């Protein structure tokens, strides 16, 4: 039954679980009418979870549209996952992943798993909704082998981690951490955490390099590199609704400039770019404005 918490209307909700395409057991929440044939899939950002961005996205669910939130392999800092394994006595093996250990390119397994889960329930039209790093994951997935069911994507606060690190952190600290991380990867220790006196962010070597270096697969929004074409982004052909936060803490320049960058690298007919006044990166208190921005572009 629908309920109201504070001022937020919560549609019908049920807990769900499904497999990624590489057999990780993923858990989430499905909101709205279970018979609806359209849906949003929410892809959370760094250390987020199935409970992230509820204020923003859950009220989008109704009789016509479902909303799926789920914890992908990058949820929390370090998290244990069960990977289905019929050869194991328990039927699964445990793996330590979470944001600190995830391999960015493996996000395609989680997203495809979520899409397949909804398709098997009869959903025919899907829009991906990424927040922060979830935007990178959505674009990477759509640049590879997207599902025909995905009709478009909403990008909430799609900013470059590389640009943020370069702008906000001491250059010598970053350079030293990158050198050590590269040596660790070269020594066959990609999933060993960087020493805390080198990098206090609790990332393993390969994850740190993915976030902090300009040529990683994760550096999809390349506005901090004027001479670099955003090739991954430009492979995406579905419609994109890009929603930026005016006061985003992760911006390295005025947010209007980032909005203009998107307009210069993508076809005008493919995108809509809007800025939420006064909003910060997590869009706290701006749910209604974000939803209106989504609904104006996606029926």
mmCIF file of C-alpha atoms in Angstrom:
data_model
loop_
_atom_site.group_PDB
_atom_site.id
_atom_site.type_symbol
_atom_site.label_atom_id
_atom_site.label_comp_id
_atom_site.label_asym_id
_atom_site.label_seq_id
_atom_site.Cartn_x
_atom_site.Cartn_y
_atom_site.Cartn_z
ATOM 1 C CA UNK A 1 0.000 0.000 0.000
ATOM 2 C CA UNK A 2 1.216 3.560 -0.711
ATOM 3 C CA UNK A 3 2.262 5.574 2.323
ATOM 4 C CA UNK A 4 3.357 9.124 3.091
ATOM 5 C CA UNK A 5 6.515 9.890 5.067
ATOM 6 C CA UNK A 6 6.706 13.561 5.980
ATOM 7 C CA UNK A 7 5.797 15.320 2.729
ATOM 8 C CA UNK A 8 6.988 12.526 0.451
ATOM 9 C CA UNK A 9 4.492 10.139 -1.117
ATOM 10 C CA UNK A 10 5.857 6.574 -1.245
ATOM 11 C CA UNK A 11 4.258 4.395 -3.935
ATOM 12 C CA UNK A 12 3.809 0.662 -3.611
ATOM 13 C CA UNK A 13 7.191 -0.912 -2.862
ATOM 14 C CA UNK A 14 8.622 -4.420 -2.817
ATOM 15 C CA UNK A 15 12.130 -5.740 -2.102
ATOM 16 C CA UNK A 16 13.694 -7.534 -5.069
ATOM 17 C CA UNK A 17 16.842 -9.433 -5.932
ATOM 18 C CA UNK A 18 18.418 -10.411 -9.237
ATOM 19 C CA UNK A 19 21.736 -11.511 -10.732
ATOM 20 C CA UNK A 20 24.290 -9.407 -12.550
ATOM 21 C CA UNK A 21 25.429 -10.995 -15.804
ATOM 22 C CA UNK A 22 28.557 -12.227 -14.011
ATOM 23 C CA UNK A 23 26.409 -13.822 -11.301
ATOM 24 C CA UNK A 24 26.645 -11.344 -8.419
ATOM 25 C CA UNK A 25 23.529 -11.380 -6.260
ATOM 26 C CA UNK A 26 22.159 -7.829 -6.218
ATOM 27 C CA UNK A 27 19.360 -6.453 -4.050
ATOM 28 C CA UNK A 28 17.046 -3.520 -4.537
ATOM 29 C CA UNK A 29 13.633 -1.925 -4.146
ATOM 30 C CA UNK A 30 10.950 -1.728 -6.814
ATOM 31 C CA UNK A 31 8.424 1.099 -6.559
ATOM 32 C CA UNK A 32 5.173 1.637 -8.408
ATOM 33 C CA UNK A 33 2.689 -0.533 -10.243
ATOM 34 C CA UNK A 34 4.186 -3.992 -10.833
ATOM 35 C CA UNK A 35 2.252 -4.197 -14.108
ATOM 36 C CA UNK A 36 3.659 -0.956 -15.559
ATOM 37 C CA UNK A 37 5.563 -1.399 -18.823
ATOM 38 C CA UNK A 38 7.890 1.597 -18.421
ATOM 39 C CA UNK A 39 10.543 2.059 -15.739
ATOM 40 C CA UNK A 40 13.452 4.083 -14.439
ATOM 41 C CA UNK A 41 16.567 2.243 -13.261
ATOM 42 C CA UNK A 42 18.521 4.310 -10.738
ATOM 43 C CA UNK A 43 22.317 3.896 -10.740
ATOM 44 C CA UNK A 44 23.785 5.321 -7.552
ATOM 45 C CA UNK A 45 27.122 7.068 -7.168
ATOM 46 C CA UNK A 46 30.255 6.352 -5.119
ATOM 47 C CA UNK A 47 29.435 4.462 -1.895
ATOM 48 C CA UNK A 48 25.693 4.904 -2.499
ATOM 49 C CA UNK A 49 23.089 2.152 -2.262
ATOM 50 C CA UNK A 50 19.537 1.137 -3.077
ATOM 51 C CA UNK A 51 18.468 3.820 -0.595
ATOM 52 C CA UNK A 52 20.228 6.714 -2.356
ATOM 53 C CA UNK A 53 18.306 9.558 -4.038
ATOM 54 C CA UNK A 54 14.904 8.340 -2.797
ATOM 55 C CA UNK A 55 13.683 11.896 -2.237
ATOM 56 C CA UNK A 56 14.459 12.642 -5.867
ATOM 57 C CA UNK A 57 13.393 9.527 -7.752
ATOM 58 C CA UNK A 58 10.857 7.488 -5.782
ATOM 59 C CA UNK A 59 7.920 9.863 -6.403
ATOM 60 C CA UNK A 60 8.419 9.294 -10.148
ATOM 61 C CA UNK A 61 6.770 5.893 -9.666
ATOM 62 C CA UNK A 62 3.063 5.679 -10.458
ATOM 63 C CA UNK A 63 0.510 3.474 -12.190
ATOM 64 C CA UNK A 64 2.326 3.807 -15.530
ATOM 65 C CA UNK A 65 5.961 3.751 -14.420
ATOM 66 C CA UNK A 66 8.092 1.711 -12.045
ATOM 67 C CA UNK A 67 11.289 2.875 -10.333
ATOM 68 C CA UNK A 68 14.034 0.364 -9.522
ATOM 69 C CA UNK A 69 16.740 1.341 -7.052
ATOM 70 C CA UNK A 70 19.433 -1.226 -6.279
ATOM 71 C CA UNK A 71 22.802 -1.580 -4.625
ATOM 72 C CA UNK A 72 25.390 -2.130 -7.350
ATOM 73 C CA UNK A 73 28.854 -3.565 -6.749
ATOM 74 C CA UNK A 74 30.126 -0.108 -5.809
ATOM 75 C CA UNK A 75 27.839 0.318 -2.813
ATOM 76 C CA UNK A 76 29.426 1.501 0.448
ATOM 77 C CA UNK A 77 33.199 1.575 0.817
ATOM 78 C CA UNK A 78 33.795 -2.142 1.260
ATOM 79 C CA UNK A 79 30.980 -4.662 0.922
ATOM 80 C CA UNK A 80 30.684 -8.434 0.712
ATOM 81 C CA UNK A 81 28.777 -9.923 -2.209
ATOM 82 C CA UNK A 82 27.572 -13.416 -2.925
ATOM 83 C CA UNK A 83 28.449 -14.705 -6.382
ATOM 84 C CA UNK A 84 26.320 -17.650 -7.480
ATOM 85 C CA UNK A 85 28.484 -20.742 -7.947
ATOM 86 C CA UNK A 86 26.794 -24.131 -8.458
ATOM 87 C CA UNK A 87 30.095 -25.864 -7.745
ATOM 88 C CA UNK A 88 30.255 -24.403 -4.239
ATOM 89 C CA UNK A 89 28.802 -26.360 -1.338
ATOM 90 C CA UNK A 90 26.694 -23.318 -0.344
ATOM 91 C CA UNK A 91 25.745 -22.436 -3.899
ATOM 92 C CA UNK A 92 27.742 -19.228 -3.803
ATOM 93 C CA UNK A 93 31.146 -17.767 -2.991
ATOM 94 C CA UNK A 94 31.716 -14.523 -1.075
ATOM 95 C CA UNK A 95 33.662 -11.652 -2.613
ATOM 96 C CA UNK A 96 34.853 -8.380 -1.124
ATOM 97 C CA UNK A 97 34.055 -5.479 -3.449
ATOM 98 C CA UNK A 98 32.350 -2.163 -2.658
ATOM 99 C CA UNK A 99 33.536 1.199 -3.955
ATOM 100 C CA UNK A 100 37.087 0.639 -2.712
ATOM 101 C CA UNK A 101 37.576 -2.495 -4.808
ATOM 102 C CA UNK A 102 35.175 -2.324 -7.737
ATOM 103 C CA UNK A 103 36.453 -2.469 -11.306
ATOM 104 C CA UNK A 104 34.660 0.328 -13.125
ATOM 105 C CA UNK A 105 34.145 -1.475 -16.446
ATOM 106 C CA UNK A 106 32.333 -4.307 -14.668
ATOM 107 C CA UNK A 107 29.402 -1.938 -14.089
ATOM 108 C CA UNK A 108 27.932 -3.213 -17.355
ATOM 109 C CA UNK A 109 27.168 -6.539 -15.636
ATOM 110 C CA UNK A 110 25.104 -4.841 -12.910
ATOM 111 C CA UNK A 111 23.202 -2.573 -15.287
ATOM 112 C CA UNK A 112 22.421 -5.358 -17.736
ATOM 113 C CA UNK A 113 21.280 -7.530 -14.838
ATOM 114 C CA UNK A 114 18.838 -4.829 -13.738
ATOM 115 C CA UNK A 115 17.558 -4.336 -17.286
ATOM 116 C CA UNK A 116 17.064 -8.063 -17.839
ATOM 117 C CA UNK A 117 15.237 -8.327 -14.508
ATOM 118 C CA UNK A 118 12.718 -5.687 -15.594
ATOM 119 C CA UNK A 119 12.404 -7.034 -19.141
ATOM 120 C CA UNK A 120 11.494 -10.442 -17.750
ATOM 121 C CA UNK A 121 8.698 -8.730 -15.792
ATOM 122 C CA UNK A 122 7.275 -7.246 -18.988
ATOM 123 C CA UNK A 123 8.849 -3.777 -18.943
ATOM 124 C CA UNK A 124 9.328 -2.491 -22.486
ATOM 125 C CA UNK A 125 10.677 1.062 -22.095
ATOM 126 C CA UNK A 126 13.492 1.887 -19.691
ATOM 127 C CA UNK A 127 15.326 5.089 -18.834
ATOM 128 C CA UNK A 128 18.545 4.902 -16.864
ATOM 129 C CA UNK A 129 18.936 7.512 -14.114
ATOM 130 C CA UNK A 130 22.544 7.942 -13.020
ATOM 131 C CA UNK A 131 23.692 10.113 -10.155
ATOM 132 C CA UNK A 132 27.338 11.239 -9.988
ATOM 133 C CA UNK A 133 29.483 8.166 -10.764
ATOM 134 C CA UNK A 134 26.246 6.464 -11.759
ATOM 135 C CA UNK A 135 26.262 8.805 -14.779
ATOM 136 C CA UNK A 136 29.669 7.476 -15.812
ATOM 137 C CA UNK A 137 28.381 3.929 -15.466
ATOM 138 C CA UNK A 138 25.242 4.618 -17.483
ATOM 139 C CA UNK A 139 27.245 6.168 -20.309
ATOM 140 C CA UNK A 140 29.819 3.385 -20.294
ATOM 141 C CA UNK A 141 27.082 0.765 -20.501
ATOM 142 C CA UNK A 142 25.288 2.586 -23.319
ATOM 143 C CA UNK A 143 28.556 2.982 -25.253
ATOM 144 C CA UNK A 144 29.193 -0.761 -25.220
ATOM 145 C CA UNK A 145 26.244 -3.033 -25.982
ATOM 146 C CA UNK A 146 23.038 -1.333 -24.872
ATOM 147 C CA UNK A 147 19.656 -2.981 -24.625
ATOM 148 C CA UNK A 148 16.966 -1.996 -27.116
ATOM 149 C CA UNK A 149 14.664 -1.502 -24.140
ATOM 150 C CA UNK A 150 16.691 1.531 -22.980
ATOM 151 C CA UNK A 151 15.149 4.582 -24.604
ATOM 152 C CA UNK A 152 17.196 7.263 -22.881
ATOM 153 C CA UNK A 153 19.066 8.357 -19.786
ATOM 154 C CA UNK A 154 18.924 11.021 -17.110
ATOM 155 C CA UNK A 155 22.287 12.257 -15.850
ATOM 156 C CA UNK A 156 22.152 13.881 -12.412
ATOM 157 C CA UNK A 157 25.361 15.816 -11.611
ATOM 158 C CA UNK A 158 27.608 14.189 -14.243
ATOM 159 C CA UNK A 159 31.017 15.549 -13.266
ATOM 160 C CA UNK A 160 34.583 14.360 -13.773
ATOM 161 C CA UNK A 161 36.361 12.872 -10.756
ATOM 162 C CA UNK A 162 39.691 13.528 -12.464
ATOM 163 C CA UNK A 163 38.809 17.208 -12.824
ATOM 164 C CA UNK A 164 37.700 17.397 -9.201
ATOM 165 C CA UNK A 165 40.883 15.753 -7.884
ATOM 166 C CA UNK A 166 43.111 17.948 -10.020
ATOM 167 C CA UNK A 167 41.300 21.096 -8.921
ATOM 168 C CA UNK A 168 40.840 20.421 -5.212
ATOM 169 C CA UNK A 169 43.829 18.344 -4.081
ATOM 170 C CA UNK A 170 47.522 19.072 -3.672
ATOM 171 C CA UNK A 171 49.368 18.236 -6.885
ATOM 172 C CA UNK A 172 52.348 16.649 -5.102
ATOM 173 C CA UNK A 173 50.088 14.374 -3.026
ATOM 174 C CA UNK A 174 48.191 13.287 -6.131
ATOM 175 C CA UNK A 175 51.344 12.667 -8.142
ATOM 176 C CA UNK A 176 52.882 10.582 -5.377
ATOM 177 C CA UNK A 177 49.708 8.532 -4.907
ATOM 178 C CA UNK A 178 49.441 7.877 -8.645
ATOM 179 C CA UNK A 179 53.075 6.735 -8.821
ATOM 180 C CA UNK A 180 52.641 4.329 -5.910
ATOM 181 C CA UNK A 181 49.339 2.999 -7.257
ATOM 182 C CA UNK A 182 50.920 2.351 -10.647
ATOM 183 C CA UNK A 183 53.759 0.458 -8.988
ATOM 184 C CA UNK A 184 51.286 -1.639 -6.997
ATOM 185 C CA UNK A 185 49.362 -2.549 -10.143
ATOM 186 C CA UNK A 186 52.623 -3.346 -11.921
ATOM 187 C CA UNK A 187 53.598 -5.614 -9.036
ATOM 188 C CA UNK A 188 50.369 -7.590 -9.378
ATOM 189 C CA UNK A 189 48.618 -5.930 -6.406
ATOM 190 C CA UNK A 190 45.766 -4.021 -8.065
ATOM 191 C CA UNK A 191 43.291 -4.775 -5.265
ATOM 192 C CA UNK A 192 45.560 -3.922 -2.369
ATOM 193 C CA UNK A 193 44.484 -0.743 -0.589
ATOM 194 C CA UNK A 194 46.760 2.252 -0.936
ATOM 195 C CA UNK A 195 48.606 2.993 2.334
ATOM 196 C CA UNK A 196 46.574 5.454 4.394
ATOM 197 C CA UNK A 197 49.526 7.806 4.752
ATOM 198 C CA UNK A 198 49.654 8.011 0.950
ATOM 199 C CA UNK A 199 45.929 8.212 0.245
ATOM 200 C CA UNK A 200 43.379 8.353 3.074
ATOM 201 C CA UNK A 201 40.394 7.786 0.791
ATOM 202 C CA UNK A 202 40.411 3.992 1.202
ATOM 203 C CA UNK A 203 40.718 2.873 -2.420
ATOM 204 C CA UNK A 204 42.666 -0.010 -3.861
ATOM 205 C CA UNK A 205 45.345 0.759 -6.431
ATOM 206 C CA UNK A 206 43.345 0.139 -9.594
ATOM 207 C CA UNK A 207 40.255 1.949 -8.281
ATOM 208 C CA UNK A 208 42.298 5.016 -7.377
ATOM 209 C CA UNK A 209 43.874 5.122 -10.839
ATOM 210 C CA UNK A 210 40.448 4.754 -12.417
ATOM 211 C CA UNK A 211 39.158 7.788 -10.523
ATOM 212 C CA UNK A 212 42.210 10.018 -10.608
ATOM 213 C CA UNK A 213 43.970 9.635 -13.968
ATOM 214 C CA UNK A 214 43.032 11.325 -17.254
ATOM 215 C CA UNK A 215 43.139 8.295 -19.542
ATOM 216 C CA UNK A 216 41.062 5.838 -17.534
ATOM 217 C CA UNK A 217 37.842 4.318 -18.886
ATOM 218 C CA UNK A 218 36.017 6.209 -16.153
ATOM 219 C CA UNK A 219 37.044 9.648 -17.434
ATOM 220 C CA UNK A 220 33.991 10.038 -19.670
ATOM 221 C CA UNK A 221 33.168 13.720 -19.155
ATOM 222 C CA UNK A 222 36.428 15.173 -20.447
ATOM 223 C CA UNK A 223 35.763 18.912 -20.058
ATOM 224 C CA UNK A 224 39.018 19.282 -18.078
ATOM 225 C CA UNK A 225 40.967 18.068 -21.120
ATOM 226 C CA UNK A 226 40.214 20.480 -23.990
ATOM 227 C CA UNK A 227 42.160 18.441 -26.556
ATOM 228 C CA UNK A 228 40.564 15.109 -25.678
ATOM 229 C CA UNK A 229 37.464 13.936 -27.510
ATOM 230 C CA UNK A 230 34.878 12.328 -25.206
ATOM 231 C CA UNK A 231 34.774 9.224 -27.382
ATOM 232 C CA UNK A 232 32.828 7.027 -24.947
ATOM 233 C CA UNK A 233 30.164 9.679 -24.428
ATOM 234 C CA UNK A 234 29.851 10.288 -28.155
ATOM 235 C CA UNK A 235 29.155 6.606 -28.808
ATOM 236 C CA UNK A 236 25.892 6.967 -26.882
ATOM 237 C CA UNK A 237 22.967 7.499 -29.248
ATOM 238 C CA UNK A 238 19.890 7.613 -26.980
ATOM 239 C CA UNK A 239 18.392 10.871 -25.724
ATOM 240 C CA UNK A 240 20.092 12.394 -22.669
ATOM 241 C CA UNK A 241 18.550 14.653 -20.035
ATOM 242 C CA UNK A 242 21.473 16.314 -18.243
ATOM 243 C CA UNK A 243 20.623 17.966 -14.925
ATOM 244 C CA UNK A 244 23.375 19.924 -13.174
ATOM 245 C CA UNK A 245 23.546 21.429 -9.678
ATOM 246 C CA UNK A 246 24.432 25.114 -9.588
ATOM 247 C CA UNK A 247 26.478 24.826 -6.369
ATOM 248 C CA UNK A 248 27.918 21.358 -7.022
ATOM 249 C CA UNK A 249 30.879 20.867 -4.667
ATOM 250 C CA UNK A 250 32.638 18.667 -7.252
ATOM 251 C CA UNK A 251 32.789 21.306 -9.986
ATOM 252 C CA UNK A 252 36.163 22.722 -10.959
ATOM 253 C CA UNK A 253 34.649 25.653 -12.862
ATOM 254 C CA UNK A 254 31.310 27.473 -13.085
ATOM 255 C CA UNK A 255 28.575 24.932 -13.689
ATOM 256 C CA UNK A 256 27.363 26.935 -16.680
ATOM 257 C CA UNK A 257 30.649 26.169 -18.449
ATOM 258 C CA UNK A 258 30.187 22.442 -17.876
ATOM 259 C CA UNK A 259 26.657 22.703 -19.249
ATOM 260 C CA UNK A 260 27.976 24.462 -22.356
ATOM 261 C CA UNK A 261 30.621 21.753 -22.800
ATOM 262 C CA UNK A 262 27.915 19.101 -23.085
ATOM 263 C CA UNK A 263 26.198 21.219 -25.736
ATOM 264 C CA UNK A 264 29.389 21.469 -27.789
ATOM 265 C CA UNK A 265 30.256 17.756 -27.815
ATOM 266 C CA UNK A 266 26.787 16.227 -28.312
ATOM 267 C CA UNK A 267 24.147 16.869 -30.991
ATOM 268 C CA UNK A 268 21.565 19.477 -30.050
ATOM 269 C CA UNK A 269 18.684 17.154 -30.877
ATOM 270 C CA UNK A 270 20.030 14.453 -28.537
ATOM 271 C CA UNK A 271 20.288 16.404 -25.289
ATOM 272 C CA UNK A 272 18.560 18.716 -22.889
ATOM 273 C CA UNK A 273 20.742 20.522 -20.333
ATOM 274 C CA UNK A 274 19.332 22.242 -17.268
ATOM 275 C CA UNK A 275 20.752 23.670 -14.029
ATOM 276 C CA UNK A 276 18.968 23.478 -10.675
ATOM 277 C CA UNK A 277 19.490 26.834 -8.883
ATOM 278 C CA UNK A 278 21.098 26.551 -5.454
ATOM 279 C CA UNK A 279 21.450 22.777 -5.661
ATOM 280 C CA UNK A 280 24.492 20.915 -4.311
ATOM 281 C CA UNK A 281 25.878 17.597 -5.529
ATOM 282 C CA UNK A 282 23.475 15.348 -3.633
ATOM 283 C CA UNK A 283 20.475 17.466 -4.676
ATOM 284 C CA UNK A 284 19.198 17.581 -1.093
ATOM 285 C CA UNK A 285 15.935 19.465 -0.879
ATOM 286 C CA UNK A 286 15.674 19.754 -4.665
ATOM 287 C CA UNK A 287 13.712 16.616 -5.449
ATOM 288 C CA UNK A 288 10.678 18.402 -6.839
ATOM 289 C CA UNK A 289 12.752 20.577 -9.172
ATOM 290 C CA UNK A 290 14.704 17.563 -10.419
ATOM 291 C CA UNK A 291 11.548 15.554 -11.063
ATOM 292 C CA UNK A 292 10.014 18.436 -12.992
ATOM 293 C CA UNK A 293 13.180 18.576 -15.093
ATOM 294 C CA UNK A 294 12.907 14.869 -15.806
ATOM 295 C CA UNK A 295 9.204 14.962 -16.640
ATOM 296 C CA UNK A 296 9.611 17.835 -19.081
ATOM 297 C CA UNK A 297 11.880 15.672 -21.214
ATOM 298 C CA UNK A 298 10.552 12.157 -20.577
ATOM 299 C CA UNK A 299 6.772 11.597 -20.840
#
